[in-house]
XYZ file of C-alpha atoms in Angstrom:
628
model
C 33.093 -30.388 28.077
C 31.623 -28.494 31.017
C 33.021 -25.145 29.835
C 32.186 -25.747 26.189
C 29.236 -23.942 24.654
C 28.285 -27.264 23.035
C 25.933 -29.545 24.931
C 26.872 -33.128 25.801
C 25.250 -35.520 23.276
C 22.021 -37.048 24.513
C 23.206 -40.628 24.040
C 26.022 -39.996 26.527
C 23.550 -38.637 29.111
C 21.326 -41.658 28.501
C 24.277 -44.039 28.970
C 25.299 -42.291 32.220
C 21.727 -42.511 33.555
C 21.548 -46.200 32.647
C 24.898 -46.838 34.353
C 23.643 -45.055 37.471
C 20.453 -47.160 37.352
C 22.368 -50.434 37.081
C 24.844 -49.381 39.791
C 21.957 -48.464 42.097
C 20.337 -51.858 41.593
C 23.534 -53.798 42.379
C 24.200 -51.469 45.347
C 20.672 -52.222 46.593
C 21.529 -55.924 46.690
C 24.694 -55.295 48.667
C 22.864 -53.022 51.102
C 19.993 -55.495 51.519
C 22.339 -58.388 52.431
C 24.862 -56.347 54.445
C 27.444 -56.564 51.611
C 27.464 -60.411 51.647
C 25.110 -61.748 48.975
C 24.047 -65.411 49.434
C 24.820 -67.784 46.542
C 21.134 -68.401 45.738
C 20.541 -64.650 45.565
C 23.528 -64.278 43.228
C 21.833 -66.681 40.838
C 18.606 -64.647 41.098
C 20.608 -61.462 40.502
C 21.910 -62.854 37.205
C 18.273 -63.204 36.019
C 17.235 -59.835 37.412
C 19.938 -57.627 35.848
C 18.730 -58.022 32.196
C 15.165 -57.310 33.352
C 16.232 -54.193 35.270
C 18.298 -52.909 32.341
C 15.346 -53.405 29.973
C 12.822 -51.700 32.280
C 15.095 -48.762 33.030
C 16.002 -48.376 29.340
C 12.335 -48.138 28.425
C 11.450 -45.771 31.288
C 14.426 -43.430 30.595
C 13.638 -43.356 26.886
C 9.916 -42.704 27.368
C 10.538 -40.117 30.121
C 13.436 -38.476 28.228
C 15.624 -37.963 31.281
C 18.470 -37.378 28.851
C 16.764 -34.395 27.179
C 17.639 -31.667 29.714
C 20.852 -29.631 29.660
C 22.604 -30.969 32.776
C 24.479 -27.785 33.661
C 21.188 -25.866 33.742
C 19.328 -28.431 35.850
C 16.300 -27.000 37.603
C 13.272 -28.141 39.578
C 11.535 -29.377 36.412
C 14.437 -31.745 35.657
C 14.385 -33.096 39.235
C 10.644 -33.620 38.926
C 11.143 -35.535 35.659
C 13.766 -37.817 37.272
C 11.440 -38.527 40.191
C 8.495 -39.420 37.944
C 10.531 -41.563 35.541
C 12.287 -43.561 38.284
C 8.963 -44.007 40.094
C 7.379 -45.355 36.915
C 10.319 -47.755 36.396
C 10.131 -49.049 39.956
C 6.374 -49.595 39.643
C 7.038 -51.514 36.419
C 9.584 -53.724 38.221
C 7.086 -54.386 41.009
C 4.382 -55.371 38.503
C 6.853 -57.621 36.679
C 7.608 -59.278 39.982
C 3.928 -60.069 40.442
C 3.738 -61.493 36.913
C 6.712 -63.822 37.523
C 5.201 -64.991 40.797
C 2.040 -66.240 39.059
C 3.969 -67.637 36.088
C 5.986 -70.820 35.702
C 8.717 -69.277 37.895
C 6.435 -69.279 40.918
C 8.583 -66.724 42.757
C 9.556 -63.071 42.924
C 12.539 -62.464 40.645
C 13.497 -59.376 42.676
C 12.794 -59.057 46.404
C 10.550 -56.064 47.089
C 13.026 -54.687 49.605
C 15.555 -54.509 46.732
C 13.039 -52.646 44.561
C 12.476 -50.049 47.288
C 16.186 -49.559 48.051
C 16.956 -49.349 44.315
C 14.222 -46.719 43.885
C 15.630 -44.482 46.632
C 19.276 -44.774 45.545
C 18.466 -44.215 41.841
C 16.498 -41.028 42.524
C 19.225 -39.768 44.835
C 22.184 -40.554 42.544
C 20.576 -39.277 39.323
C 19.570 -36.013 41.016
C 22.891 -35.614 42.835
C 24.815 -36.168 39.610
C 22.930 -33.397 37.868
C 23.293 -30.958 40.762
C 27.015 -31.719 40.994
C 27.559 -30.968 37.312
C 25.549 -27.742 37.574
C 27.401 -26.614 40.701
C 30.787 -27.363 39.138
C 29.830 -25.472 35.997
C 28.676 -22.404 37.955
C 31.778 -22.404 40.142
C 34.096 -22.602 37.133
C 32.280 -19.972 35.068
C 31.415 -17.699 38.006
C 34.020 -18.110 40.756
C 32.843 -16.730 44.109
C 35.655 -14.193 44.261
C 34.423 -12.628 41.009
C 30.827 -12.307 42.157
C 29.270 -9.199 43.631
C 27.006 -9.393 46.658
C 23.317 -8.884 46.036
C 20.387 -8.482 48.417
C 16.808 -9.511 47.677
C 14.075 -7.484 49.371
C 11.120 -9.783 49.894
C 11.477 -13.295 51.313
C 8.331 -14.631 49.695
C 7.699 -16.774 46.635
C 8.963 -14.095 44.227
C 12.137 -13.744 46.289
C 12.827 -17.488 46.090
C 12.201 -17.483 42.336
C 14.546 -14.515 41.957
C 17.366 -16.274 43.806
C 16.902 -19.463 41.816
C 16.946 -17.436 38.619
C 20.234 -15.818 39.617
C 21.712 -19.185 40.593
C 20.554 -20.840 37.383
C 21.586 -18.193 34.896
C 25.215 -18.528 33.830
C 25.176 -14.860 32.867
C 24.658 -13.880 36.492
C 27.718 -12.500 38.233
C 26.006 -12.015 41.560
C 25.876 -13.918 44.800
C 22.748 -13.473 46.953
C 24.118 -12.561 50.388
C 20.903 -11.786 52.244
C 17.140 -11.591 52.158
C 15.355 -8.676 53.831
C 11.649 -8.662 54.617
C 9.153 -6.451 56.459
C 7.659 -9.489 58.218
C 9.323 -9.822 61.673
C 8.321 -13.516 61.832
C 10.748 -14.339 59.028
C 13.734 -12.589 60.615
C 16.567 -14.917 61.657
C 15.389 -17.794 59.475
C 17.160 -18.992 56.328
C 15.779 -19.293 52.811
C 17.620 -21.274 50.161
C 20.571 -21.278 52.548
C 20.573 -17.478 52.880
C 19.741 -15.619 56.108
C 16.643 -13.421 56.322
C 16.916 -10.047 58.085
C 14.147 -7.732 59.217
C 13.879 -4.527 57.198
C 14.650 -2.461 60.301
C 18.241 -3.697 59.937
C 18.514 -2.828 56.237
C 21.072 -0.058 56.843
C 23.243 -2.417 58.871
C 22.993 -5.236 56.313
C 23.927 -2.943 53.418
C 26.951 -1.655 55.298
C 28.285 -4.987 56.592
C 27.852 -7.138 53.488
C 29.290 -4.832 50.820
C 26.086 -5.136 48.815
C 26.326 -3.707 45.289
C 22.739 -4.208 44.143
C 19.306 -4.706 45.681
C 16.436 -6.463 43.919
C 12.915 -5.570 45.024
C 10.991 -8.806 44.501
C 7.818 -7.861 46.405
C 5.076 -6.994 43.889
C 2.480 -5.584 46.285
C 4.721 -3.111 48.060
C 3.116 0.230 48.902
C 4.405 3.115 46.788
C 5.604 5.094 49.815
C 7.432 2.042 51.202
C 9.196 1.521 47.892
C 10.354 5.144 47.886
C 11.740 4.786 51.426
C 13.612 1.639 50.455
C 15.135 3.243 47.366
C 16.185 6.314 49.365
C 18.129 4.062 51.757
C 19.821 2.303 48.832
C 20.705 5.613 47.178
C 22.288 6.758 50.437
C 24.588 3.721 50.246
C 25.213 4.249 46.505
C 23.592 0.916 45.711
C 21.792 0.190 42.452
C 18.165 -0.887 42.806
C 16.613 -3.451 40.473
C 13.041 -4.644 40.152
C 11.107 -7.538 38.644
C 8.560 -7.299 35.822
C 4.925 -8.185 36.586
C 4.298 -11.940 36.717
C 2.185 -11.794 33.543
C 5.280 -10.658 31.626
C 7.466 -13.576 32.713
C 8.508 -15.779 29.802
C 6.252 -18.854 29.746
C 5.639 -18.352 33.449
C 9.352 -18.303 34.329
C 11.467 -15.328 35.338
C 14.553 -14.644 33.226
C 17.666 -12.934 34.565
C 17.525 -10.517 31.627
C 14.069 -9.346 32.751
C 15.436 -7.989 36.038
C 15.828 -4.294 35.260
C 17.025 -1.152 36.973
C 14.201 0.585 38.805
C 12.777 3.590 36.978
C 11.870 6.959 38.440
C 8.284 6.315 37.285
C 8.161 3.331 39.658
C 8.955 5.640 42.577
C 6.359 8.252 41.658
C 3.564 5.730 41.323
C 0.859 5.807 43.941
C -1.232 3.039 45.397
C -3.698 1.477 42.898
C -6.947 3.344 42.268
C -10.206 1.659 43.150
C -12.665 2.203 40.330
C -16.429 1.845 40.249
C -16.351 -1.124 37.879
C -20.137 -1.506 37.753
C -20.620 2.124 36.733
C -17.844 1.906 34.133
C -19.183 -1.331 32.690
C -22.645 0.183 32.404
C -21.280 3.202 30.545
C -18.746 1.502 28.269
C -19.857 -2.049 27.528
C -21.294 -2.476 24.059
C -20.919 1.220 23.170
C -19.377 2.909 20.136
C -16.552 5.138 21.356
C -14.379 7.734 19.691
C -10.988 8.743 21.097
C -9.405 11.781 19.468
C -5.640 12.014 19.755
C -5.907 8.230 19.929
C -2.246 7.592 19.085
C -0.930 9.941 21.772
C 0.193 9.028 25.275
C -3.182 9.696 26.924
C -5.443 8.730 24.031
C -3.773 5.365 23.435
C -3.883 4.471 27.141
C -7.567 5.428 27.312
C -8.078 3.038 24.397
C -6.199 0.218 26.161
C -8.310 0.645 29.269
C -11.585 0.878 27.360
C -10.859 -2.508 25.757
C -11.428 -4.221 29.128
C -15.092 -3.174 29.021
C -15.870 -4.733 25.621
C -17.069 -1.774 23.541
C -18.942 -2.619 20.361
C -16.654 -0.337 18.343
C -13.557 1.681 19.210
C -12.644 4.509 16.826
C -9.182 6.014 17.224
C -8.557 9.318 15.483
C -5.155 10.950 15.035
C -3.208 12.937 12.456
C 0.086 11.184 13.312
C 0.387 8.391 10.746
C 3.229 6.280 12.184
C 2.093 6.261 15.850
C -1.427 5.394 14.670
C -0.075 2.458 12.669
C 2.034 1.283 15.628
C -1.055 1.352 17.850
C -3.030 -0.593 15.247
C -0.403 -3.361 15.329
C -0.398 -3.378 19.143
C -4.173 -3.673 19.452
C -4.266 -6.492 16.927
C -1.226 -8.482 18.043
C -1.167 -7.929 21.801
C -4.868 -7.508 22.600
C -6.278 -9.506 19.643
C -8.815 -6.722 19.113
C -10.873 -6.736 15.914
C -13.726 -4.299 16.583
C -11.737 -1.091 16.139
C -11.094 1.480 13.427
C -8.017 3.650 12.942
C -8.913 6.991 11.355
C -6.220 9.281 10.005
C -7.534 12.816 10.164
C -7.233 16.330 11.560
C -9.766 17.683 14.066
C -9.473 21.093 12.347
C -10.930 19.640 9.136
C -14.675 19.975 9.681
C -15.698 18.052 6.548
C -13.481 15.122 7.492
C -14.826 15.108 11.047
C -18.418 15.309 9.796
C -17.792 12.214 7.696
C -16.265 10.428 10.694
C -19.358 11.079 12.854
C -21.693 10.139 10.010
C -19.854 6.874 9.360
C -19.262 5.546 12.864
C -21.961 7.312 14.914
C -20.031 7.320 18.232
C -22.038 7.294 21.452
C -19.177 8.532 23.665
C -16.254 10.810 22.818
C -12.961 11.143 24.711
C -11.328 14.258 23.344
C -7.576 14.058 24.006
C -6.283 15.631 20.781
C -4.372 18.846 21.503
C -1.129 20.744 21.194
C 0.409 20.618 24.673
C 3.989 21.919 24.667
C 4.203 25.323 26.332
C 7.247 26.804 24.510
C 5.994 25.642 21.099
C 2.573 27.193 21.594
C 4.102 30.387 23.001
C 5.914 30.770 19.682
C 2.938 29.656 17.583
C -0.270 30.984 19.197
C -2.238 30.757 15.958
C -1.738 26.975 15.920
C -2.797 26.721 19.564
C -6.040 28.488 18.654
C -6.599 26.373 15.550
C -6.136 23.002 17.271
C -7.034 23.539 20.926
C -9.918 25.958 20.372
C -11.276 25.430 16.842
C -10.574 21.680 16.830
C -12.340 21.221 20.153
C -15.283 23.360 19.029
C -15.690 21.304 15.840
C -15.685 17.979 17.697
C -17.993 19.332 20.417
C -20.526 20.788 17.953
C -20.557 17.532 15.934
C -21.100 15.561 19.132
C -24.297 17.514 19.785
C -25.386 17.326 16.161
C -24.982 13.541 16.030
C -26.485 12.776 19.428
C -23.367 11.728 21.334
C -24.359 10.890 24.904
C -21.175 12.026 26.668
C -18.178 14.101 25.671
C -15.160 13.933 28.001
C -12.628 16.699 27.450
C -9.054 16.070 28.612
C -7.706 19.409 29.881
C -4.683 20.421 31.958
C -3.693 22.131 35.184
C -2.081 24.804 32.987
C -5.594 26.059 32.232
C -5.794 27.356 35.827
C -4.614 30.953 36.070
C -2.811 30.438 32.750
C 0.564 32.101 32.263
C 1.046 30.839 28.715
C -0.759 30.509 25.401
C -1.163 26.758 25.663
C -2.899 26.964 29.047
C -5.117 29.824 27.895
C -6.173 27.953 24.754
C -7.156 24.943 26.862
C -9.075 27.189 29.261
C -11.034 28.704 26.367
C -11.873 25.173 25.179
C -13.026 24.346 28.720
C -15.280 27.411 28.774
C -16.761 26.532 25.389
C -17.597 22.898 26.205
C -18.931 23.773 29.659
C -21.219 26.497 28.313
C -22.351 24.221 25.453
C -23.308 21.565 28.010
C -25.733 24.037 29.643
C -27.033 25.277 26.280
C -28.485 21.970 25.060
C -29.744 18.699 26.557
C -28.425 16.173 24.018
C -24.802 15.711 25.062
C -23.274 15.810 28.535
C -19.922 17.625 28.424
C -17.416 16.757 31.136
C -13.951 18.266 31.618
C -11.035 16.588 33.415
C -7.949 18.451 34.635
C -4.662 16.936 35.725
C -0.971 17.791 35.769
C 2.115 16.365 34.130
C 1.952 12.738 33.075
C 4.977 10.534 33.631
C 6.420 9.033 30.479
C 4.148 10.904 28.071
C 5.645 12.083 24.811
C 7.998 14.992 25.472
C 7.779 14.693 29.260
C 10.575 15.867 31.519
C 11.304 12.283 32.593
C 12.085 11.185 29.041
C 14.236 14.268 28.492
C 16.249 13.597 31.646
C 16.719 9.943 30.645
C 18.063 10.951 27.261
C 20.416 13.516 28.789
C 21.728 11.002 31.351
C 22.258 8.332 28.671
C 24.236 10.852 26.617
C 26.429 11.785 29.582
C 24.766 15.092 30.392
C 24.428 17.804 31.184
C 20.981 17.409 32.741
C 19.100 20.677 32.316
C 16.535 22.102 34.742
C 14.937 25.479 34.143
C 14.995 26.670 37.760
C 15.918 25.055 41.114
C 12.525 26.060 42.553
C 10.330 24.722 39.737
C 7.828 22.163 41.020
C 5.211 20.101 39.236
C 2.412 17.646 39.948
C 3.016 14.212 38.416
C 0.757 11.293 37.652
C 1.332 8.045 35.761
C -0.391 7.589 32.410
C -2.527 4.609 33.573
C -3.611 6.437 36.733
C -4.570 9.577 34.801
C -6.590 7.582 32.272
C -8.341 5.545 34.953
C -9.505 8.777 36.566
C -10.598 10.170 33.181
C -12.814 7.115 32.660
C -14.155 7.295 36.221
C -14.901 11.033 35.977
C -16.552 10.505 32.613
C -18.793 7.822 34.078
C -19.899 9.897 37.075
C -20.301 13.207 35.208
C -23.796 14.607 34.660
C -22.731 17.420 32.350
C -21.025 20.785 32.829
C -18.566 19.675 35.534
C -14.852 20.296 35.611
C -13.285 17.404 37.489
C -9.894 17.828 39.067
C -7.736 14.946 40.258
C -5.797 14.477 43.447
C -2.274 14.785 42.077
C -0.578 14.148 45.399
C 2.283 16.347 46.512
C 3.989 18.774 44.159
C 7.517 17.545 43.348
C 10.543 19.753 42.738
C 11.908 19.017 39.279
C 15.403 19.671 40.598
C 15.013 16.850 43.162
C 13.620 14.603 40.450
C 16.667 15.139 38.244
C 19.077 14.482 41.125
C 17.316 11.259 42.089
C 17.392 10.013 38.482
C 21.132 10.691 38.364
C 21.671 8.749 41.603
C 19.518 5.850 40.389
C 21.879 5.617 37.412
C 24.785 5.199 39.898
C 26.305 8.465 38.724
C 27.768 11.140 40.965
C 26.525 14.691 40.518
C 29.222 17.168 39.405
C 31.655 14.282 38.969
C 30.126 11.906 36.440
C 27.432 14.261 35.195
C 26.562 17.936 35.486
C 23.271 19.611 36.422
C 22.703 22.932 34.640
C 19.993 25.539 35.292
C 18.790 27.187 32.087
C 16.168 29.666 33.332
C 12.402 29.577 32.979
C 11.124 29.133 29.437
C 8.598 31.547 27.910
C 5.228 31.146 29.607
C 6.486 28.724 32.232
C 5.321 28.860 35.867
C 7.426 28.085 38.901
C 4.512 26.170 40.439
C 1.423 24.671 38.814
C -2.104 24.994 40.189
C -5.158 22.812 39.921
C -7.712 25.429 41.000
C -8.281 29.065 40.240
C -7.874 31.235 43.352
C -11.570 32.140 43.123
C -12.656 28.533 42.832
C -13.388 25.881 45.398
C -14.338 22.269 45.133
C -16.879 19.728 46.232
C -16.233 16.075 46.885
C -17.438 13.140 44.812
C -17.818 9.488 45.773
C -14.222 8.960 44.637
C -11.577 10.304 47.048
C -9.197 11.244 44.226
C -11.754 13.129 42.117
C -13.268 16.508 43.002
C -15.545 18.902 41.159
C -14.326 22.453 40.690
C -16.901 25.188 41.202
C -16.133 27.611 38.396
C -17.678 30.643 36.775
C -20.320 29.811 34.146
C -20.486 31.522 30.754
C -23.249 32.200 28.243
C -22.764 29.902 25.247
C -23.954 32.357 22.585
C -21.516 34.997 23.845
C -18.632 32.507 23.970
C -19.496 31.225 20.496
C -19.219 34.728 19.074
C -15.992 35.403 20.984
C -14.362 32.175 19.786
C -15.455 33.085 16.254
C -13.567 36.365 16.560
C -10.522 34.617 17.982
C -10.451 31.953 15.268
C -10.947 34.623 12.587
C -7.676 36.252 13.683
C -5.775 33.203 12.389
C -5.826 34.483 8.819
C -3.899 37.622 9.804
C -1.110 35.683 11.584
C -0.626 38.478 14.090
C 0.547 36.835 17.314
C 0.010 39.919 19.451
C -3.581 40.315 18.240
C -4.349 36.656 18.908
C -2.876 36.645 22.407
C -4.527 39.974 23.234
C -7.911 38.473 22.311
C -7.192 35.380 24.450
C -6.418 37.627 27.417
C -9.721 39.425 26.942
C -11.580 36.103 26.949
C -9.624 34.752 29.943
C -8.971 37.716 32.275
C -6.836 35.574 34.624
C -4.392 34.865 31.755
C -1.307 36.793 32.879
C 1.823 36.020 30.863
C 5.000 34.964 32.649
C 8.527 35.272 31.284
C 7.016 35.973 27.883
C 7.064 38.610 25.143
C 3.317 38.897 25.695
C 3.691 40.427 29.159
C 3.438 43.824 27.444
C -0.188 42.984 26.546
C -1.280 42.478 30.150
C -1.185 46.187 30.913
C -3.014 47.053 27.688
C -5.811 44.545 28.358
C -5.986 45.557 32.020
C -6.564 49.202 31.163
C -9.602 48.438 29.035
């Protein structure tokens, strides 16, 4: 019955509990009278047994002690037993009082018996359940078949994690040790398992044949987490992590929610402190438009805006399915009702005019763009149409319809661009910045940041797919390095920069240290418990057209000034005359109809003199433009 997938019928559990209750009561009598019950007490016992059976029957039925699955007994079941037995004992005590003032004129059950019965019943009912659970776990998961696991973090989450592993029959792991950064906990035991100080982590991993480590601490510093994972990787140990508490199922952690740590978790930085008052003042009760609203950045901006209770959120995108998916998410997960999903193309001026006329946005976050370097290198006319014309249309309509602020999401590839995509974004930057100085209706603010972890088409997702398929993992060059930022962090800084901007600024974000993509790929392979050149191969494919070895956040001729936020700076850049730029963008956009890539790129190089192609067919144009 223990090994069967079927549960023991409830009536059997009820009968066992009742038997335990009756046995406890009789045992209480024997204990009270030193195992020699006087004859007069035996007569009283004969009256008391039917009363005890009745009271315990009623208390067990009302408290449903029989309802739990015995082999999965947990703290809630023990709590139920305690409460039910307590209620039954109180009922017996009250019955005793009633009999004393009745015709009987005496206590049917001595109060010492009631107390002893209470203690033994709680103990035996709880012990029975624990014994069944322990037997079940030992039979289904014999110790010799279990792998040793270590939990990092000897706090509340660590205890919950161990109990989850112990409770779940699907768990094949035995918790061998706790490790914690707090030296005061070292040497103590928790749930019967010894706690070690983190300084001895290397020693513990070596001596206990640990196969997996679970990081249970939720508030661990990003740098500390990276150090811990590096130690585990050195020992070829898989690292797991817990989901946030708000994602636990009905407040309880499930074994299936304990997942392998992701590379994104290691590249996260400490939480950003935002100026909540400033953001609330700017966003609360406002009508806001997010272009590219179904994309990685646009959708996250939308999720973060929700917290500030806008009066209307308008999400614009040309991608039908992602827009529909986001609509379902906002409705089902966030229970949002004051939003509109608009299917449309920022290149379609009539459609955009109607959008502004209909919804009258007060703030615009412009995230719509083509962003993939190789694709834009092969299709420069599309880069111009979306990144330049599309931005100009939205910017001009913002001024026309009295939008208060326009936040443009740009990229580090706009700095000293070596590709068409970066140059097209730089031209859009120049246009919006010059337009901000040309009029006093709308404040235009530009934000620049590097690669975003987990965004559509990002290198992280590509590496994951390649690893899942067994490789090879492809890196363009062993020396390629990039700045990385998580999607939530990037969007938080976009909102913060938008709130502090007064118009015309280009804000750049502290992206941390540049990371070699080669190192990133190797770490992802190790986190998957694969061995490089044995289980999976790493292949270098060469730089793609327009690709840089290293990204930059500032032009060599630029410098920055600080803001109140330590992770946001303002770039001091060259200013342009709007009327001149308007005419130049007109000429550039007009070249679309001829579909001559060389002519388009040549014009872009004239508009952005620092645009020097790299590893591209357009390198031939640099000399031509330079000579003029």
